[in-house]
mmCIF file of C-alpha atoms and ligand atoms in Angstrom:
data_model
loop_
_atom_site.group_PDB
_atom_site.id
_atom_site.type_symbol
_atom_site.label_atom_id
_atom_site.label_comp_id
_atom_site.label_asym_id
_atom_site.label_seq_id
_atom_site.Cartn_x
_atom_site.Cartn_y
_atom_site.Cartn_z
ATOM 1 C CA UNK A 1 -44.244 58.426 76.470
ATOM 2 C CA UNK A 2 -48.232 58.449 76.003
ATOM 3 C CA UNK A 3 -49.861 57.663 79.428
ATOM 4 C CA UNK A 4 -53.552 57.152 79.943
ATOM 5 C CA UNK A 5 -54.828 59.685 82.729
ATOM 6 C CA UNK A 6 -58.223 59.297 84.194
ATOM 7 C CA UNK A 7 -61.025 60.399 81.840
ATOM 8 C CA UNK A 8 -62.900 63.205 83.657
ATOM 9 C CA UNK A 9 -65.577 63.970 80.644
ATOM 10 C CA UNK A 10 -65.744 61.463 76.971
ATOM 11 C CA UNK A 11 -67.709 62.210 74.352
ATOM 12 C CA UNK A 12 -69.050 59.855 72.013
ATOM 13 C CA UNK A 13 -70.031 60.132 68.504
ATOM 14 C CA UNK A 14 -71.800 63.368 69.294
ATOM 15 C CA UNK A 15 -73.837 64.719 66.278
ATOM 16 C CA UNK A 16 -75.893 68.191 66.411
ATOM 17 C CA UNK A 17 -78.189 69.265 64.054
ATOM 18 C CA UNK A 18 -80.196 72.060 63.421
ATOM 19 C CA UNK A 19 -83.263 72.061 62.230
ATOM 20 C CA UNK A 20 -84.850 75.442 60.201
ATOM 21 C CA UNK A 21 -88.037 75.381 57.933
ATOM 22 C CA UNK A 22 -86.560 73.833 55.008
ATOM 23 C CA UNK A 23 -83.348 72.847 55.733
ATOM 24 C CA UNK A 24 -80.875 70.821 58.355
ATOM 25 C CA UNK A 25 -77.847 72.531 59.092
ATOM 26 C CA UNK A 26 -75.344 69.463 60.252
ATOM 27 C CA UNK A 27 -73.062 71.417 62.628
ATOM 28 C CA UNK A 28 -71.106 68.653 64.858
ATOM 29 C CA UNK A 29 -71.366 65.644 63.033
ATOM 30 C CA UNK A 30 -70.102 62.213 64.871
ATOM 31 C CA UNK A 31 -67.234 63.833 67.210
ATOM 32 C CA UNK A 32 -65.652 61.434 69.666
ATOM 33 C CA UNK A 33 -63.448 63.397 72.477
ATOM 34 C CA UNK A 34 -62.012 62.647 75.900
ATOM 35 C CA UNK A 35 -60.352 65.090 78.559
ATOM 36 C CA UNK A 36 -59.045 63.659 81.016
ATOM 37 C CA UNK A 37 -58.254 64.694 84.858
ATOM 38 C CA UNK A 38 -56.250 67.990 85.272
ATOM 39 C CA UNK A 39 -55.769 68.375 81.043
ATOM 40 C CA UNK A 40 -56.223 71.167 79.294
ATOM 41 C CA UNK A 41 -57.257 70.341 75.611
ATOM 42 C CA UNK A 42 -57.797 72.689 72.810
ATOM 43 C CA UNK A 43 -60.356 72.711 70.136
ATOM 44 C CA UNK A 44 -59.247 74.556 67.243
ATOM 45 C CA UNK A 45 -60.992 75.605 64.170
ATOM 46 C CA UNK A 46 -62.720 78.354 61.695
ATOM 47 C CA UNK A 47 -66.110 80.090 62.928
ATOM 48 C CA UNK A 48 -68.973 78.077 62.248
ATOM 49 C CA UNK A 49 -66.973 74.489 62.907
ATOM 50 C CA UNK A 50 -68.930 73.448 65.657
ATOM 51 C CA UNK A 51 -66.880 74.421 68.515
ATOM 52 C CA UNK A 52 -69.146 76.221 70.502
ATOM 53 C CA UNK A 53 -71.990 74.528 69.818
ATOM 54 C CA UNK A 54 -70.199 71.069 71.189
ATOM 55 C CA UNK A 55 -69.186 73.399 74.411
ATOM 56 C CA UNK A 56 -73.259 74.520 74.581
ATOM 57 C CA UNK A 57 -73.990 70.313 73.903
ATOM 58 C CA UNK A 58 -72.073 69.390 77.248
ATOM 59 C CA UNK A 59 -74.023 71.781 79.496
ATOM 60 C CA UNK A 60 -76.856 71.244 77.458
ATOM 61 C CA UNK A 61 -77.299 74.842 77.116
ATOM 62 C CA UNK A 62 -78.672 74.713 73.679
ATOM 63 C CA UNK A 63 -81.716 76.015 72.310
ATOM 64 C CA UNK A 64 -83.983 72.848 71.422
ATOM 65 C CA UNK A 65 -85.886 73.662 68.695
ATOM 66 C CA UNK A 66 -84.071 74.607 66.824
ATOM 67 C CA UNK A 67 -81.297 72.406 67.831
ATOM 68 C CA UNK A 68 -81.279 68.803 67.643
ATOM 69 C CA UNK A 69 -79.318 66.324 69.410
ATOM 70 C CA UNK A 70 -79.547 63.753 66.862
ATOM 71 C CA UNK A 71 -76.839 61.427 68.590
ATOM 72 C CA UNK A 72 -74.161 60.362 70.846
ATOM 73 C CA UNK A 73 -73.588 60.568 74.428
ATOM 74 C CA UNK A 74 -71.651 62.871 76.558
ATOM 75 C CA UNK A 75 -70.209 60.592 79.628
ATOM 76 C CA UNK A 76 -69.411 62.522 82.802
ATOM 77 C CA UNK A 77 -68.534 60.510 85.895
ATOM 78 C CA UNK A 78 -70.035 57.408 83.919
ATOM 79 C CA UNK A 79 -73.557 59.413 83.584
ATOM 80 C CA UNK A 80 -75.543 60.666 80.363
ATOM 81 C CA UNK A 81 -75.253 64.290 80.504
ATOM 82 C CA UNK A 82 -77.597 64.071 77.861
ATOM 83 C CA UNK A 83 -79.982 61.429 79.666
ATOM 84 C CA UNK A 84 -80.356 63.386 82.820
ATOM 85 C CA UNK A 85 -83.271 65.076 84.317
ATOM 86 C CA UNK A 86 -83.008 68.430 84.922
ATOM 87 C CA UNK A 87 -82.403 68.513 88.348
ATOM 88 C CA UNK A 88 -79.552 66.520 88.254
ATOM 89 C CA UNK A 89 -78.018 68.902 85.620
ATOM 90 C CA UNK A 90 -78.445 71.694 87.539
ATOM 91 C CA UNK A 91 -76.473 70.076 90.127
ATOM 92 C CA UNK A 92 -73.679 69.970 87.158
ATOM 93 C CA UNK A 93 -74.105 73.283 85.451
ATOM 94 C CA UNK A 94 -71.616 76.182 87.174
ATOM 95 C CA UNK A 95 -70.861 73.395 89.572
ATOM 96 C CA UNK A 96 -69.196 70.712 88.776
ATOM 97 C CA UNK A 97 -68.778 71.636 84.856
ATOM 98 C CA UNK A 98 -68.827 75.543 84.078
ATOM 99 C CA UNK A 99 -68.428 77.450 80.993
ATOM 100 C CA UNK A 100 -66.661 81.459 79.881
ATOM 101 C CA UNK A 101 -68.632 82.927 77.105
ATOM 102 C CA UNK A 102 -66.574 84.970 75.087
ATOM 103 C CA UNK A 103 -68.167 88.416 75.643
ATOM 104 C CA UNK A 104 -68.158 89.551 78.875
ATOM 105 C CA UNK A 105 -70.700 91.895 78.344
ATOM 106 C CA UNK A 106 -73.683 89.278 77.475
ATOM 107 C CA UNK A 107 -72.611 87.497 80.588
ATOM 108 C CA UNK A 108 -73.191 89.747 83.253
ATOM 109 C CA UNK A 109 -76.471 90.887 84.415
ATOM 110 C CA UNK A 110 -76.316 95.670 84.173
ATOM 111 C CA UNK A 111 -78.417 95.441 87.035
ATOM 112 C CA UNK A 112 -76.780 93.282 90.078
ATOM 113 C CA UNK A 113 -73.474 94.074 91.878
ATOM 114 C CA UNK A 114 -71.047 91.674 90.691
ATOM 115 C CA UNK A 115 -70.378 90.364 94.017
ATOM 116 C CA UNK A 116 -74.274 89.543 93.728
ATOM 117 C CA UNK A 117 -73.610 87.614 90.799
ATOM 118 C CA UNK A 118 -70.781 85.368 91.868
ATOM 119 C CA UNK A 119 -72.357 84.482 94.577
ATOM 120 C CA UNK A 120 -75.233 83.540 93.108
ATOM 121 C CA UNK A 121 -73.478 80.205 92.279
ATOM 122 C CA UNK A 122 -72.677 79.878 95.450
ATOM 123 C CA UNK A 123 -75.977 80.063 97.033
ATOM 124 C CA UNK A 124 -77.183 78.351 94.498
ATOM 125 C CA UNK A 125 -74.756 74.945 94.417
ATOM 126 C CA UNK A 126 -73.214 75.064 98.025
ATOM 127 C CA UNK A 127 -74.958 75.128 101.504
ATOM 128 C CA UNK A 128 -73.517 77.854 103.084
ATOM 129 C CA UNK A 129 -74.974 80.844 105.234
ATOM 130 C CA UNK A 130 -74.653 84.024 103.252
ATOM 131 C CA UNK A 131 -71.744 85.226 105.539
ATOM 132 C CA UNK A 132 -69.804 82.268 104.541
ATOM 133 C CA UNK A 133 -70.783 82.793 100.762
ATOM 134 C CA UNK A 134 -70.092 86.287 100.834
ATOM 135 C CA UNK A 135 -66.533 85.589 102.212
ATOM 136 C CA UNK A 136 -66.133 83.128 99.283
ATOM 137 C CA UNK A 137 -67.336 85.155 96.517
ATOM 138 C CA UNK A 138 -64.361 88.107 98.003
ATOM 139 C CA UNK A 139 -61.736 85.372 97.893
ATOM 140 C CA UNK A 140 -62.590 84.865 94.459
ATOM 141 C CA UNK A 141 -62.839 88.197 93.363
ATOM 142 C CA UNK A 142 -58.918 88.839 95.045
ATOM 143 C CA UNK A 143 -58.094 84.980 93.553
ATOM 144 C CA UNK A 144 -58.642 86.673 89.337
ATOM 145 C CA UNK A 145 -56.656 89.980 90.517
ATOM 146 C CA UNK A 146 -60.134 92.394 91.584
ATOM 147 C CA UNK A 147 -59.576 93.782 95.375
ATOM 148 C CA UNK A 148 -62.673 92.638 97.095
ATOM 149 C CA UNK A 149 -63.950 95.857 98.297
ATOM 150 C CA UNK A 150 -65.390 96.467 94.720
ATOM 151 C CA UNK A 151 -68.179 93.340 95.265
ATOM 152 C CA UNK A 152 -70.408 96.049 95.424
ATOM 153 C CA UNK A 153 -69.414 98.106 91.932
ATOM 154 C CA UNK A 154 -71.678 97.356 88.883
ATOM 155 C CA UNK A 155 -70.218 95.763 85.594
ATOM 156 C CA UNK A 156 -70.261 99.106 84.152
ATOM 157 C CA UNK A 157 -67.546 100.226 86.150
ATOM 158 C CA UNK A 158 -65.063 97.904 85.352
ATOM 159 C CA UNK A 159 -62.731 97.936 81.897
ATOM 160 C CA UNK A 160 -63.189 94.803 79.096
ATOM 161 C CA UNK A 161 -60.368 93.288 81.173
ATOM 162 C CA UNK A 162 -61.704 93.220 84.264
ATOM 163 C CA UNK A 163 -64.978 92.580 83.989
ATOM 164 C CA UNK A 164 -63.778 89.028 81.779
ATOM 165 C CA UNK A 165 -62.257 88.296 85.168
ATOM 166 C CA UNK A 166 -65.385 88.643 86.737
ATOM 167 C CA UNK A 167 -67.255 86.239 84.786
ATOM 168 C CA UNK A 168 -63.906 84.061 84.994
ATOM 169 C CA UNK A 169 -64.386 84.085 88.855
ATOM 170 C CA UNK A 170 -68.020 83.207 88.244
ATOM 171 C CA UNK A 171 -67.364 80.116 86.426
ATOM 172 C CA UNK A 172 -64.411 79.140 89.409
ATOM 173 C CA UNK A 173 -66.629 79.861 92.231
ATOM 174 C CA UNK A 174 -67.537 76.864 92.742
ATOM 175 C CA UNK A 175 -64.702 74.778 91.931
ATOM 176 C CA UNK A 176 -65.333 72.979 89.202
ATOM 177 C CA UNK A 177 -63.554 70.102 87.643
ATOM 178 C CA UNK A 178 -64.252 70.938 84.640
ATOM 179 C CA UNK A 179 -64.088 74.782 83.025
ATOM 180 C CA UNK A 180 -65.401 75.435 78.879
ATOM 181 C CA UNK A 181 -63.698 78.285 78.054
ATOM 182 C CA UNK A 182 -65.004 79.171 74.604
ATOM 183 C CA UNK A 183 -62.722 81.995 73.025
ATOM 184 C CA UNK A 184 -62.111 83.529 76.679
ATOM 185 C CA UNK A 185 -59.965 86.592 75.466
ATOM 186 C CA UNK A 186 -61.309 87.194 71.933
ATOM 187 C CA UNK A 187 -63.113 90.545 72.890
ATOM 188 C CA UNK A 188 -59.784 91.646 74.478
ATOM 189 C CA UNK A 189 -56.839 93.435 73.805
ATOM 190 C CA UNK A 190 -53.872 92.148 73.252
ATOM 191 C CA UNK A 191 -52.354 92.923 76.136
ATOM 192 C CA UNK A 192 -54.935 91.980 78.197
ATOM 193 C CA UNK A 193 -55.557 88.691 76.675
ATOM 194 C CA UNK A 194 -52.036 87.691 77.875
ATOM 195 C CA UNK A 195 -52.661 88.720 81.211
ATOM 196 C CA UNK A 196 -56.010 86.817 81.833
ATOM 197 C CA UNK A 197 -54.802 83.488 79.728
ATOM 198 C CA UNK A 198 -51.616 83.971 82.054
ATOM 199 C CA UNK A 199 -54.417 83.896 85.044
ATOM 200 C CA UNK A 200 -56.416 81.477 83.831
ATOM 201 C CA UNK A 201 -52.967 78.774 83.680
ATOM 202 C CA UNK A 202 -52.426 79.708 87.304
ATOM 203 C CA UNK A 203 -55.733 79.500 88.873
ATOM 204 C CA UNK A 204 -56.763 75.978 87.094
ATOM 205 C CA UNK A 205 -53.170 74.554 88.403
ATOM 206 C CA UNK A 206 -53.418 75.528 91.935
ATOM 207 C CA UNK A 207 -57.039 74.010 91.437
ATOM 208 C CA UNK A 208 -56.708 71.265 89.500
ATOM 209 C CA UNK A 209 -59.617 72.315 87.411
ATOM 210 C CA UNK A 210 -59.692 70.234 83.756
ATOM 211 C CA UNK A 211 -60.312 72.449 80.869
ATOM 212 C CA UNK A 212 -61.837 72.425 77.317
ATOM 213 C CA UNK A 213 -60.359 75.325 75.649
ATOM 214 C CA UNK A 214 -61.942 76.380 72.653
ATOM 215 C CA UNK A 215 -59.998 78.751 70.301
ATOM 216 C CA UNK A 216 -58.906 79.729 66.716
ATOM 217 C CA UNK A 217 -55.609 80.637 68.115
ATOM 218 C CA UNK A 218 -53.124 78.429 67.755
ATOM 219 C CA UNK A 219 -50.385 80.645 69.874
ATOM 220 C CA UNK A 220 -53.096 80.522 72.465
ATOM 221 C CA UNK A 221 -53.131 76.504 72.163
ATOM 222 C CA UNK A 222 -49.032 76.408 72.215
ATOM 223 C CA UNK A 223 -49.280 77.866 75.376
ATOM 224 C CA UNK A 224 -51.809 76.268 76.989
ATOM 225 C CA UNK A 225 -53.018 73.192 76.045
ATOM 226 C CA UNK A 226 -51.200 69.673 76.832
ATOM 227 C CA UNK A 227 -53.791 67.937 73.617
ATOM 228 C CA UNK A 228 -55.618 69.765 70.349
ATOM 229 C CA UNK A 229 -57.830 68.454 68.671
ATOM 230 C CA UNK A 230 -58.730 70.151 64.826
ATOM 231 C CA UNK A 231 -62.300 70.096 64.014
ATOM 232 C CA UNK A 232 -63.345 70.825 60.867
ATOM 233 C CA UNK A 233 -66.967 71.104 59.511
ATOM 234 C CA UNK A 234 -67.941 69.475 62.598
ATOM 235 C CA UNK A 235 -65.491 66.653 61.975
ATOM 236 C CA UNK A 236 -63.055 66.013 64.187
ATOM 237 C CA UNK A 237 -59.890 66.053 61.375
ATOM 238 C CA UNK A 238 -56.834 65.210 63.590
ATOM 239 C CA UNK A 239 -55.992 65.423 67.135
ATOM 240 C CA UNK A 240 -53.324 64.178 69.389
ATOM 241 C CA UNK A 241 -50.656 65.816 72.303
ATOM 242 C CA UNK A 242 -50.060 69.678 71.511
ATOM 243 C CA UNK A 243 -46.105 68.911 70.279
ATOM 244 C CA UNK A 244 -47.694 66.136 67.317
ATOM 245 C CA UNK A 245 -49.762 68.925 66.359
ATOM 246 C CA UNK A 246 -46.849 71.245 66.132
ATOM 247 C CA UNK A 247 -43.988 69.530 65.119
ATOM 248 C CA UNK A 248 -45.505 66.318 62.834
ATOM 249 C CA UNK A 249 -48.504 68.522 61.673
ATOM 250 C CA UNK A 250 -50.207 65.938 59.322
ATOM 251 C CA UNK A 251 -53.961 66.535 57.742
ATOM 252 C CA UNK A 252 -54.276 68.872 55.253
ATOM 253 C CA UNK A 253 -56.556 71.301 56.772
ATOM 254 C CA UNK A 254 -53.853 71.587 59.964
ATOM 255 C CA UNK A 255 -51.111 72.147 57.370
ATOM 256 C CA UNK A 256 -52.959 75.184 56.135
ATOM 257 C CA UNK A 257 -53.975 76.466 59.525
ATOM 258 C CA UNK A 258 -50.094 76.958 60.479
ATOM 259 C CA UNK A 259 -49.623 78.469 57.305
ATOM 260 C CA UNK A 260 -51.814 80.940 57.751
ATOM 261 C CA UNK A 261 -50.734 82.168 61.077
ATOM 262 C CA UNK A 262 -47.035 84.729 61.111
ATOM 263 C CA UNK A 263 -43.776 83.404 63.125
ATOM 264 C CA UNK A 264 -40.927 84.680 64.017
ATOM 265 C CA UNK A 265 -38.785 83.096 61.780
ATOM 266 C CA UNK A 266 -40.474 83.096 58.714
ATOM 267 C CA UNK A 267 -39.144 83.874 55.023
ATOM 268 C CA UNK A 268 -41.774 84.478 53.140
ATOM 269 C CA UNK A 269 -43.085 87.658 52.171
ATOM 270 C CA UNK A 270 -46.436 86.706 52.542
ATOM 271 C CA UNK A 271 -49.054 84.326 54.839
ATOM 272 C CA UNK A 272 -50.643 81.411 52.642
ATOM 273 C CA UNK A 273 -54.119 81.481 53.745
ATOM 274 C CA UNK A 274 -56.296 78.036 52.838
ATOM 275 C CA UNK A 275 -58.434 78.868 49.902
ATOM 276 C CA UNK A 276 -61.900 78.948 49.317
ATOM 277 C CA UNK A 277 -64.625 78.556 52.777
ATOM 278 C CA UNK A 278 -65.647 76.012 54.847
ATOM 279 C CA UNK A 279 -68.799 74.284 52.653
ATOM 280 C CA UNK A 280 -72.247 75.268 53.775
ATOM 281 C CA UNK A 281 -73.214 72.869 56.374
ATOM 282 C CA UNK A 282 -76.804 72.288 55.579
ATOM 283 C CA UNK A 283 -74.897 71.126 52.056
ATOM 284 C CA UNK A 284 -71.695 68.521 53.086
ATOM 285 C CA UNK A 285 -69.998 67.268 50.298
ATOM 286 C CA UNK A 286 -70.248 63.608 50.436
ATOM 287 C CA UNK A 287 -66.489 62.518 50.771
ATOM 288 C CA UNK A 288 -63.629 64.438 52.648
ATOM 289 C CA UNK A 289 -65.333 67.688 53.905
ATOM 290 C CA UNK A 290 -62.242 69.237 53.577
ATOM 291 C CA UNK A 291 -62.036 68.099 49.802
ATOM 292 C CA UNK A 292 -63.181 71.253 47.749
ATOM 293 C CA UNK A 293 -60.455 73.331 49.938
ATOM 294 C CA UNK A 294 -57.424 70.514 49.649
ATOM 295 C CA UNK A 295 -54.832 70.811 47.362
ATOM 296 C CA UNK A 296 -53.667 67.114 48.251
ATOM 297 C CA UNK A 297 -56.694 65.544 46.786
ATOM 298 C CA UNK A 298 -57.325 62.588 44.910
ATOM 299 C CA UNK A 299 -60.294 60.834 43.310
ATOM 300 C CA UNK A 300 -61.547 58.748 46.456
ATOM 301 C CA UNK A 301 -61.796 61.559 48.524
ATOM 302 C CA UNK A 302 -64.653 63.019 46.914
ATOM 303 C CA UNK A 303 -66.247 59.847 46.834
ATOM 304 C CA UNK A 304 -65.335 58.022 50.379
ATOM 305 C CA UNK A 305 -65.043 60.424 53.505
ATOM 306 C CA UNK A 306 -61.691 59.046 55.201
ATOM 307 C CA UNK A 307 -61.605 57.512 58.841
ATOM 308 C CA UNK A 308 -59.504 58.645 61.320
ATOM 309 C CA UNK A 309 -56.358 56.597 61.267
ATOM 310 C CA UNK A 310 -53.408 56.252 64.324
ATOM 311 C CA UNK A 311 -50.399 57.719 62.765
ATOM 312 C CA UNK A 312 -48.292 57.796 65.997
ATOM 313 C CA UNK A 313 -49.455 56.861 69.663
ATOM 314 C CA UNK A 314 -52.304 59.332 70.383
ATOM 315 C CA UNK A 315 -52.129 60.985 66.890
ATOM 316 C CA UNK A 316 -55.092 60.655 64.741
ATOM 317 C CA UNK A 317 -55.702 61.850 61.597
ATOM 318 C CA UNK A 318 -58.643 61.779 59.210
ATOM 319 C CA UNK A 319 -57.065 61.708 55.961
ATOM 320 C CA UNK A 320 -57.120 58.980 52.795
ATOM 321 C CA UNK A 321 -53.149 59.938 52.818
ATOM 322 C CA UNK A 322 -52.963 58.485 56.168
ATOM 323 C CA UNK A 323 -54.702 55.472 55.790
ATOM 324 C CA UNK A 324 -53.962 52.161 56.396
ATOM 325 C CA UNK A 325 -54.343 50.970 52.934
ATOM 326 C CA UNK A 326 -54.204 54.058 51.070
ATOM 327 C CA UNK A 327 -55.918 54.096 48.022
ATOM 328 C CA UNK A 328 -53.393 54.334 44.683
ATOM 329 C CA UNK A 329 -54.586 57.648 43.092
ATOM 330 C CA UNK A 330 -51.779 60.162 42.777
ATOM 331 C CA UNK A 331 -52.299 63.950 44.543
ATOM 332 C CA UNK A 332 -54.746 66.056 41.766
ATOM 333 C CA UNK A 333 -52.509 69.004 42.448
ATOM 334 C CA UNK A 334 -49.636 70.224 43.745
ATOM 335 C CA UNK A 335 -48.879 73.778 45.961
ATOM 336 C CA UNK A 336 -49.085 72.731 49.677
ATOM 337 C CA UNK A 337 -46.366 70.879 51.624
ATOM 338 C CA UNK A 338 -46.253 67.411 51.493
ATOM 339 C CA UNK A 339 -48.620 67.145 54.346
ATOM 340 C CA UNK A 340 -46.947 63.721 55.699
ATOM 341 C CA UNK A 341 -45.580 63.354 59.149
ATOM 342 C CA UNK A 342 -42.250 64.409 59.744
ATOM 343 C CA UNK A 343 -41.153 66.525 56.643
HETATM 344 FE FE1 SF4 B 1 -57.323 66.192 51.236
HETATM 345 FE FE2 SF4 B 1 -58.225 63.808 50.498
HETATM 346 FE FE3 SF4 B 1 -56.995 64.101 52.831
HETATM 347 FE FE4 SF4 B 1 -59.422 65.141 52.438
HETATM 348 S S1 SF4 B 1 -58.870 62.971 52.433
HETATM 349 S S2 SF4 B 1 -57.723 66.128 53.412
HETATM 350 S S3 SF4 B 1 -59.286 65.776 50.314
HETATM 351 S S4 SF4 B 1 -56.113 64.368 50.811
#
């Protein structure tokens, strides 16, 4: 049964722009998204989508010019992250909402102990003698797996691994309710990206934390992430709990995103990977952005860019197939699966 949690952060027709010499590239254009209290929801997509750059929009981390935040609002406990003065963001930023980049190695400083640098945050957000700090930035060092007698190593002694953990216990050190993990394991092995996404599950239910998690992966999602929504473009295309995704996968684009990815069980010799790229965002098509990719298109789509329609409680796709009224224009070709809920 859908129930409606408590929203923790909404977003609201967010659109980000950015703005070179001679041309506008339109990389999050009108994306609505809630996460609500203790959630984990995933945003899934190809590089260049938007994803990160929505992630950079809620700590308002982005570089303006060039970027442009040409619209929305970003609602955290009922405030305007984008409205508010900087001092009252900084109270927000590695506090209340904190982000982990995907490469460890940009985020730590060569030159400070690491033990420095988590408690940085600390001095920084709570008021507590640095005796007290200190204590808290060991407990978090032990709380990601890292003994606490290495506080005083450097981030070159530590393997890819560990020193991901590190800037993982940065962004927890101050318990926030809300963690942005953009691509947290991507620079990792394997291996090691099971270990820390295994730690990251455990740490943010013992504290409640809410995350965004941003990722191509959609293993990664399966495993973590109770919603998902697609964006594609910097469209939103469909979203809705993690098992409508996966078992009544419905737009296009999603279609082709499981089709490109190996299971278990497959029969075929080969992956089907979506054709063609992701249209150059300073140049949308005017219709369905996924249109010059889809091999479910019709006429209107290339006129009329679809809304996003309810398909099932929760479940929203953007999609003339899913429409209301659909318009009567039969599929221009065949190839991909049906792409309707259910089959
Ligand atoms: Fe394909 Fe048309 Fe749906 Fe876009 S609106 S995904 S082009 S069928």
């Amino acid at each position: 049964m859908h129930m409606e949690k408590e929203t923790l952060l909404e977003i609201q027709d967010l659109t980000i722009q950015y703005c070179m010499h001679n041309r506008t590239v339109r990389a999050v254009n009108g994306v609505s998204l809630k996460i609500q209290k203790g959630e984990t929801l995933g945003l899934v997509g190809e590089t260049g989508a938007g994803k990160t750059t929505i992630a950079l929009g809620i700590l308002r981390l982005l570089q303006e010019p060039p970027a442009k935040i040409a619209g929305g609002r970003i609602l955290y406990e009922g405030n305007d992250i984008l409205k508010l003065p900087h001092h009252e963001l900084r109270k927000i930023r590695g506090n209340k909402i904190s982000m982990i980049f995907q490469d460890p190695m940009t985020a730590l400083n060569p030159i400070d102990t690491v033990g420095e640098q988590i408690m940085e945050g600390i001095l920084l957000h709570e008021k507590l003698s640095k005796k007290d700090a200190y204590r808290k930035a060991c407990e978090t060092l032990e709380m990601v797996g890292i003994p606490a007698e290495r506080y005083h190593d450097y981030p070159h002694q530590f393997s890819g691994g560990m020193k991901q953990r590190i800037v993982i216990a940065m962004a927890l050190v101050c318990r926030p309710e809300l963690l942005l993990a953009d691509e947290p394991t991507t620079a990792l092995d394997v291996t090691i990206q099971a270990q820390v996404l295994d730690m990251i599950t455990r740490i943010r239910e013992e504290l409640g934390t809410s995350m965004l998690l941003i990722t191509h992966d959609l293993g990664v999602i399966a495993d973590m992430c109770d919603r998902v929504a697609v964006i594609y473009a910097g469209r939103i295309v469909e979203s809705g709990a993690t098992e409508q995704i996966f078992n009544h996968t419905s737009h296009p684009y999603t279609v082709g995103l499981f089709g490109a990815i190996p299971t278990l069980d497959m029969t075929e010799d080969r992956l089907v990977p979506i054709d063609g790229l992701m249209p150059d965002p300073a140049n949308l098509p005017d219709g369905c952005k996924f249109c010059p990719r889809c091999k479910k298109k019709m006429a209107v789509c290339e006129e009329r860019e679809p809304d996003l329609s309810e398909i099932a409680p929760g479940h929203l796709v953007r999609c003339h197939l899913f429409a209301k009224n659909p318009p009567k224009d039969p599929p221009a070709a065949d190839g991909q699966d049906s792409g309707k809920e259910g089959e």
